[in-house]
Each structure stands twice: as structure tokens, then as C-alpha cells.
Amino acid sequence: MLSLLIAHIIITACCCWSGFLFYHLFSKQNVERPIIFYLIGGLILLTSIAQIIVLFFPVGLLTQLIVATILLAAALAKWNDCRSLFKRFFIELSSWTSFSSVLFFLTWMVILVINAGPTMMDDTESYHIQSIKWIHEYGSVPGLVNLHERFGFNSSWFSSVALFSFSPGSTGGFTVLNSILSTWLCYWFVSKYNQYKSGGKVQANVAGLITFIACLLIWPLIRGNAATANYDFITTTIVLILFIEVFFSEKVSPSVEWIIWPAYLFTVRVINFPLLLLGLFAFILIVKQ
């Protein structure tokens, strides 16, 4: 469980810093975004790198060391930006109420306990872990779909799990990224609760809290996801965050997330293609402006 806690901290820090680099390299507007946007953006950037590497090489320990070295070198080169980013994160955590801090800590501990246990999904045991191990050991293996159609999905989520996996002798190393995703969603819910409470948005605050409780009570969501390597919860998380951020925003304006996030979900699972219409909608708004 301690190793999972350390993995949570390291992977979250890597994704947060990668997302910061992503927005500052590809966006001309130097606008501060919510921390969750940096986390998802960093996950997408690192997944894109892993998807390219897996075409030619295994996504194993060497790949992990190279990516970590690049991120560390970028952090040293942009030390002031890196320090201000994580300082902002800790300032936000320190501004939370005692109730919010305890709520997040307890949900995080529940997620870690579930993640430290056995897998709880047949698909993870039957082909998720096997697909991840192929990526981890061989890269792209031609002809896998001839063994079973499930092996032909080639979801980008499996490349992400392979990039962040550790301890291949235990199932916890294969489910850690899903548990981190559950933790991110809990963090986002609690941060929204504090934001809406301080802003006087009573209806938004109550709605967010009810949704958070519902996500905790329904087993396959936050808790059940922490014990699998399934690629469905990333779709749930991104759609939920994107729609709530847009719904409760003061004005609707096109953003890069409307285009990049649906495109990423298409690589996670092809049946997510209807979400690409969000990118079309954002493009139309940009043209109008």
C-alpha cells in the first residue's frame, strides 16, 4: 500500500508537470487553468508519446526512465515555473476546509486499500493485463486480433497503463493508473465543492456534492474502478469534468479541451466517436469569433 501511495504521488506530479508543459508549448494564451486540466492534459501528452513508441519498441523500464529524465530536465530548465505550479497546488489544498480535507483523505485511503487488493473485473483478468504485458514486453504485436477480437482493441489506455505500471509481479502495478484516476476525480469534486461554497453558488455546490456521493455509492465508478485496468472510467471522468466545467461557467467559449479531450477518448475506444462532435462545435464557435 505504501508503494501505491508513492506511485500515486509520483505519477500525479509527472502528469501535472507534463500538462503544464503541454499548455505552455501549444497554447499562445498564458492562462492559468484548473489543476485537473493539467493532470488530464499531461496524461494525454504522455499517452501520445507512449502510443508512438509502442509502434517500434516496448514500453518498458527503459522508456519509463527516458520519459522521467526528460520531465526532470524540463523541470530543472523551467524551475521557477515548476515551483510556482506545485506551490499553487499546495496553496489550494491549504485553503480547503477541515471537512473537505478529511473527506478527500478518507476517499483517497479507501481507493488505496481497494487498489492494494485483488482485481475485481473479469475483463481485467482475462485480457486487460495480458494486453498490457504484451505492450510492456514486446510493443505492438502483429496479428493479435486473430487470437481474439478483444485483443484487437489496441486502446491507448493500455499504453498509458504500461507506461506507468510497476511491479509486474503483482496486479497492483497494472491497476494503479485507474486508482489514480479515481483519486483525481475525488480531488476535483472536493475542489469544486470549496470553489462553489466560497463563491456562493449554493445550487452548484449541492449538485456537485450529490453527484460525488452518488459516484462513491455506485460500486463500478470510483471504488470499483480502482481495482481494474478498464478503459471505460476515463471516458466517464473526462465527459463529467468537461460538461460540468462548461455548464457552470459564466460564459461558454471554445477551448482546446473541447477538441483534444474527445479526440483522446476516440483513441481510448473507437465507439467514443460521437464525442468528436464536441470538437466540431468548438471549431464552429472559433470560426464565428
Coordinates of C-alpha atoms in Angstrom, one line a residue:
M1 CA 0.0 0.0 0.0
L2 CA 2.9 2.3 0.7
S3 CA 4.3 1.6 -2.8
L4 CA 1.0 2.5 -4.3
L5 CA 0.9 5.8 -2.3
I6 CA 4.3 6.7 -3.6
A7 CA 3.2 5.8 -7.1
H8 CA 0.2 8.0 -6.8
I9 CA 2.3 11.0 -5.8
I10 CA 5.0 10.4 -8.5
I11 CA 2.6 9.8 -11.4
T12 CA 0.4 12.7 -10.4
A13 CA 3.4 15.0 -10.3
C14 CA 4.6 13.8 -13.7
C15 CA 1.2 14.3 -15.3
C16 CA 0.7 17.7 -13.7
W17 CA 4.1 19.0 -14.9
S18 CA 3.5 17.4 -18.4
G19 CA 0.2 19.1 -18.7
F20 CA 1.7 22.4 -17.7
L21 CA 4.3 22.0 -20.5
F22 CA 1.6 20.9 -22.9
Y23 CA -0.5 24.1 -22.4
H24 CA 2.5 26.4 -22.5
L25 CA 4.0 24.8 -25.6
F26 CA 0.9 24.5 -27.7
S27 CA -1.2 27.4 -26.4
K28 CA -0.3 31.0 -27.0
Q29 CA -2.5 32.3 -24.2
N30 CA -0.7 32.1 -20.9
V31 CA -3.9 31.5 -18.8
E32 CA -3.9 29.6 -15.6
R33 CA -6.2 26.5 -15.8
P34 CA -7.6 24.2 -13.1
I35 CA -5.1 21.6 -11.8
I36 CA -7.3 18.8 -13.1
F37 CA -6.9 20.3 -16.6
Y38 CA -3.1 20.0 -16.2
L39 CA -3.5 16.4 -14.9
I40 CA -5.6 15.3 -17.9
G41 CA -3.5 17.2 -20.4
G42 CA -0.3 15.6 -19.1
L43 CA -1.9 12.2 -19.3
I44 CA -2.9 12.8 -22.9
L45 CA 0.6 14.1 -23.8
L46 CA 2.4 11.2 -22.2
T47 CA -0.1 8.7 -23.7
S48 CA 0.6 10.2 -27.2
I49 CA 4.3 9.7 -26.7
A50 CA 3.7 6.1 -25.5
Q51 CA 1.5 5.4 -28.5
I52 CA 4.2 6.4 -30.9
I53 CA 6.9 4.5 -29.0
V54 CA 4.9 1.3 -28.9
L55 CA 4.8 1.1 -32.7
F56 CA 8.5 0.4 -32.7
F57 CA 9.7 -0.5 -29.2
P58 CA 8.3 -2.0 -26.0
V59 CA 7.0 0.5 -23.4
G60 CA 9.1 -0.9 -20.6
L61 CA 11.6 0.3 -17.9
L62 CA 13.9 2.0 -20.5
T63 CA 11.0 4.0 -21.8
Q64 CA 10.0 5.0 -18.3
L65 CA 13.5 6.1 -17.5
I66 CA 13.8 8.2 -20.7
V67 CA 10.4 9.9 -20.1
A68 CA 11.3 10.6 -16.4
T69 CA 14.7 12.0 -17.4
I70 CA 13.1 14.4 -20.0
L71 CA 10.5 15.6 -17.5
L72 CA 13.2 16.1 -14.8
A73 CA 15.4 18.0 -17.3
A74 CA 12.4 20.2 -18.3
A75 CA 11.7 20.9 -14.6
L76 CA 15.3 22.0 -14.0
A77 CA 15.2 24.2 -17.1
K78 CA 12.0 25.8 -16.0
W79 CA 12.5 25.6 -12.3
N80 CA 10.6 28.8 -11.5
D81 CA 7.5 27.7 -13.4
C82 CA 7.7 24.2 -11.9
R83 CA 7.9 25.6 -8.4
S84 CA 5.1 28.0 -8.9
L85 CA 2.8 25.3 -10.3
F86 CA 3.2 23.0 -7.3
K87 CA 3.2 25.9 -4.9
R88 CA -0.2 26.8 -6.4
F89 CA -1.4 23.3 -5.9
F90 CA -0.4 23.2 -2.2
I91 CA -1.9 26.7 -1.6
E92 CA -5.2 25.4 -3.0
L93 CA -5.0 22.3 -0.6
S94 CA -4.2 24.6 2.4
S95 CA -7.3 26.7 1.6
W96 CA -9.7 23.8 2.0
T97 CA -11.9 23.5 5.0
S98 CA -11.3 20.7 7.5
F99 CA -14.4 18.9 6.2
S100 CA -13.0 18.9 2.7
S101 CA -9.5 17.8 3.7
V102 CA -10.9 14.9 5.8
L103 CA -13.3 13.9 3.0
F104 CA -10.6 13.8 0.4
F105 CA -8.1 12.0 2.7
L106 CA -10.7 9.3 3.6
T107 CA -11.7 8.7 -0.1
W108 CA -8.0 8.5 -1.1
M109 CA -7.4 5.9 1.6
V110 CA -10.4 3.9 0.5
I111 CA -9.1 3.9 -3.1
L112 CA -5.6 2.8 -2.0
V113 CA -7.0 0.0 0.1
I114 CA -9.1 -1.3 -2.8
N115 CA -6.2 -0.9 -5.2
A116 CA -3.9 -2.9 -2.9
G117 CA -6.3 -5.8 -3.1
P118 CA -7.2 -8.3 -5.9
T119 CA -8.7 -7.3 -9.2
M120 CA -12.5 -7.3 -9.3
M121 CA -13.3 -7.5 -13.0
D122 CA -13.3 -10.5 -15.3
D123 CA -12.1 -8.5 -18.3
T124 CA -9.0 -7.2 -16.4
E125 CA -8.0 -10.8 -15.5
S126 CA -8.8 -12.2 -19.0
Y127 CA -7.3 -9.8 -21.4
H128 CA -6.5 -6.3 -20.0
I129 CA -3.4 -7.4 -18.1
Q130 CA -2.3 -9.7 -21.0
S131 CA -2.6 -6.8 -23.5
I132 CA -0.6 -4.5 -21.1
K133 CA 2.1 -7.1 -20.7
W134 CA 2.5 -7.5 -24.4
I135 CA 2.9 -3.7 -24.7
H136 CA 5.3 -3.8 -21.8
E137 CA 7.4 -6.6 -23.2
Y138 CA 7.1 -6.6 -27.0
G139 CA 5.4 -3.4 -28.1
S140 CA 2.9 -3.8 -30.9
V141 CA 2.4 -7.4 -31.7
P142 CA 1.0 -8.0 -35.3
G143 CA -1.9 -10.4 -35.7
L144 CA -3.2 -10.4 -32.1
V145 CA -6.7 -9.8 -33.3
N146 CA -6.6 -13.3 -34.9
L147 CA -6.4 -14.8 -31.4
H148 CA -9.5 -13.0 -30.1
E149 CA -11.3 -9.8 -31.2
R150 CA -10.7 -8.3 -27.8
F151 CA -7.0 -8.3 -28.4
G152 CA -7.6 -6.1 -31.4
F153 CA -8.9 -3.1 -29.5
N154 CA -5.4 -1.6 -29.0
S155 CA -6.8 1.0 -26.6
S156 CA -4.4 3.9 -25.9
W157 CA -5.4 3.3 -22.2
F158 CA -3.3 0.1 -22.2
S159 CA -0.3 2.1 -23.5
S160 CA -0.8 4.6 -20.6
V161 CA -1.0 1.7 -18.1
A162 CA 2.1 0.2 -19.5
L163 CA 4.0 3.5 -19.2
F164 CA 3.0 4.0 -15.6
S165 CA 3.0 0.3 -14.4
F166 CA 5.4 -1.0 -11.9
S167 CA 5.9 -4.3 -10.0
P168 CA 4.9 -6.6 -12.9
G169 CA 4.7 -9.5 -10.5
S170 CA 1.6 -8.0 -8.7
T171 CA -1.8 -6.9 -10.1
G172 CA -1.5 -3.6 -8.2
G173 CA 1.1 -2.4 -10.8
F174 CA -1.5 -2.8 -13.6
T175 CA -4.4 -1.1 -11.8
V176 CA -2.5 1.8 -10.3
L177 CA -3.4 4.2 -13.1
N178 CA -7.1 3.5 -12.7
S179 CA -6.9 4.1 -9.0
I180 CA -5.0 7.4 -9.6
L181 CA -7.8 8.4 -12.0
S182 CA -10.4 7.7 -9.2
T183 CA -8.3 9.9 -6.8
W184 CA -8.1 12.7 -9.4
L185 CA -11.9 12.7 -9.7
C186 CA -12.3 12.8 -5.9
Y187 CA -9.9 15.7 -5.8
W188 CA -11.8 17.6 -8.5
F189 CA -15.1 17.1 -6.7
V190 CA -13.8 18.4 -3.4
S191 CA -12.1 21.4 -5.1
K192 CA -15.4 22.2 -6.9
Y193 CA -17.2 21.9 -3.5
N194 CA -14.8 24.5 -2.0
Q195 CA -14.9 26.7 -5.1
Y196 CA -18.7 26.8 -5.2
K197 CA -19.1 27.2 -1.4
S198 CA -16.7 30.2 -1.3
G199 CA -18.4 31.7 -4.4
G200 CA -21.9 31.5 -3.0
K201 CA -23.1 29.1 -5.7
V202 CA -25.4 27.1 -3.5
Q203 CA -27.2 25.1 -6.2
A204 CA -24.0 24.2 -7.9
N205 CA -22.4 23.2 -4.6
V206 CA -25.3 20.9 -3.6
A207 CA -25.5 19.4 -7.1
G208 CA -21.8 18.6 -7.1
L209 CA -21.9 17.1 -3.6
I210 CA -24.8 14.9 -4.5
T211 CA -23.1 13.7 -7.7
F212 CA -19.9 13.0 -5.7
I213 CA -21.9 10.9 -3.2
A214 CA -23.6 9.1 -6.0
C215 CA -20.3 8.3 -7.6
L216 CA -19.0 6.9 -4.3
L217 CA -22.1 4.8 -3.7
I218 CA -22.3 3.2 -7.2
W219 CA -19.6 0.5 -7.0
P220 CA -18.3 0.4 -10.6
L221 CA -17.4 4.0 -10.6
I222 CA -14.8 5.5 -8.2
R223 CA -14.3 2.5 -6.0
G224 CA -14.7 -0.4 -8.4
N225 CA -12.5 1.3 -11.0
A226 CA -9.6 1.3 -8.5
A227 CA -9.4 -2.5 -8.8
T228 CA -9.4 -2.8 -12.6
A229 CA -7.5 -1.8 -15.6
N230 CA -10.6 -1.0 -17.6
Y231 CA -10.7 1.8 -20.1
D232 CA -14.3 3.0 -19.6
F233 CA -13.9 5.1 -16.5
I234 CA -11.5 7.6 -18.3
T235 CA -14.4 8.4 -20.6
T236 CA -16.8 8.9 -17.7
T237 CA -14.3 11.2 -15.9
I238 CA -13.5 13.4 -18.9
V239 CA -17.1 13.8 -20.0
L240 CA -18.2 14.6 -16.5
I241 CA -15.5 17.2 -15.9
L242 CA -15.9 18.8 -19.3
F243 CA -19.6 19.1 -19.2
I244 CA -19.8 20.4 -15.6
E245 CA -17.0 22.9 -16.2
V246 CA -18.9 24.2 -19.2
F247 CA -22.4 24.0 -17.6
F248 CA -21.3 26.1 -14.5
S249 CA -19.0 28.5 -16.3
E250 CA -20.1 32.1 -16.6
K251 CA -19.8 32.2 -20.3
V252 CA -19.4 29.5 -22.9
S253 CA -16.3 29.9 -25.0
P254 CA -14.5 27.4 -27.1
S255 CA -11.4 25.9 -25.5
V256 CA -8.7 23.5 -26.6
E257 CA -10.1 20.8 -24.3
W258 CA -13.3 20.6 -26.4
I259 CA -11.1 19.4 -29.3
I260 CA -8.3 17.5 -27.7
W261 CA -10.2 15.6 -25.0
P262 CA -12.8 14.0 -27.4
A263 CA -10.0 13.1 -29.8
Y264 CA -8.1 11.4 -27.0
L265 CA -11.2 9.4 -26.0
F266 CA -11.6 8.2 -29.6
T267 CA -8.1 6.6 -29.2
V268 CA -9.2 5.1 -25.9
R269 CA -12.2 3.4 -27.5
V270 CA -13.5 3.8 -31.1
I271 CA -17.1 3.8 -30.0
N272 CA -16.5 7.2 -28.4
F273 CA -16.6 8.8 -31.9
P274 CA -19.9 10.7 -31.2
L275 CA -17.9 12.9 -28.8
L276 CA -15.9 14.2 -31.7
L277 CA -18.9 16.4 -32.4
L278 CA -17.8 18.5 -29.5
G279 CA -14.7 19.3 -31.4
L280 CA -16.8 20.3 -34.4
F281 CA -18.9 22.5 -32.2
A282 CA -15.8 24.2 -30.8
F283 CA -14.4 24.7 -34.3
I284 CA -17.7 26.4 -35.4
L285 CA -17.5 28.8 -32.4
I286 CA -13.9 29.6 -33.1
V287 CA -14.8 30.4 -36.7
K288 CA -17.6 32.7 -35.6
Q289 CA -15.3 34.5 -33.3

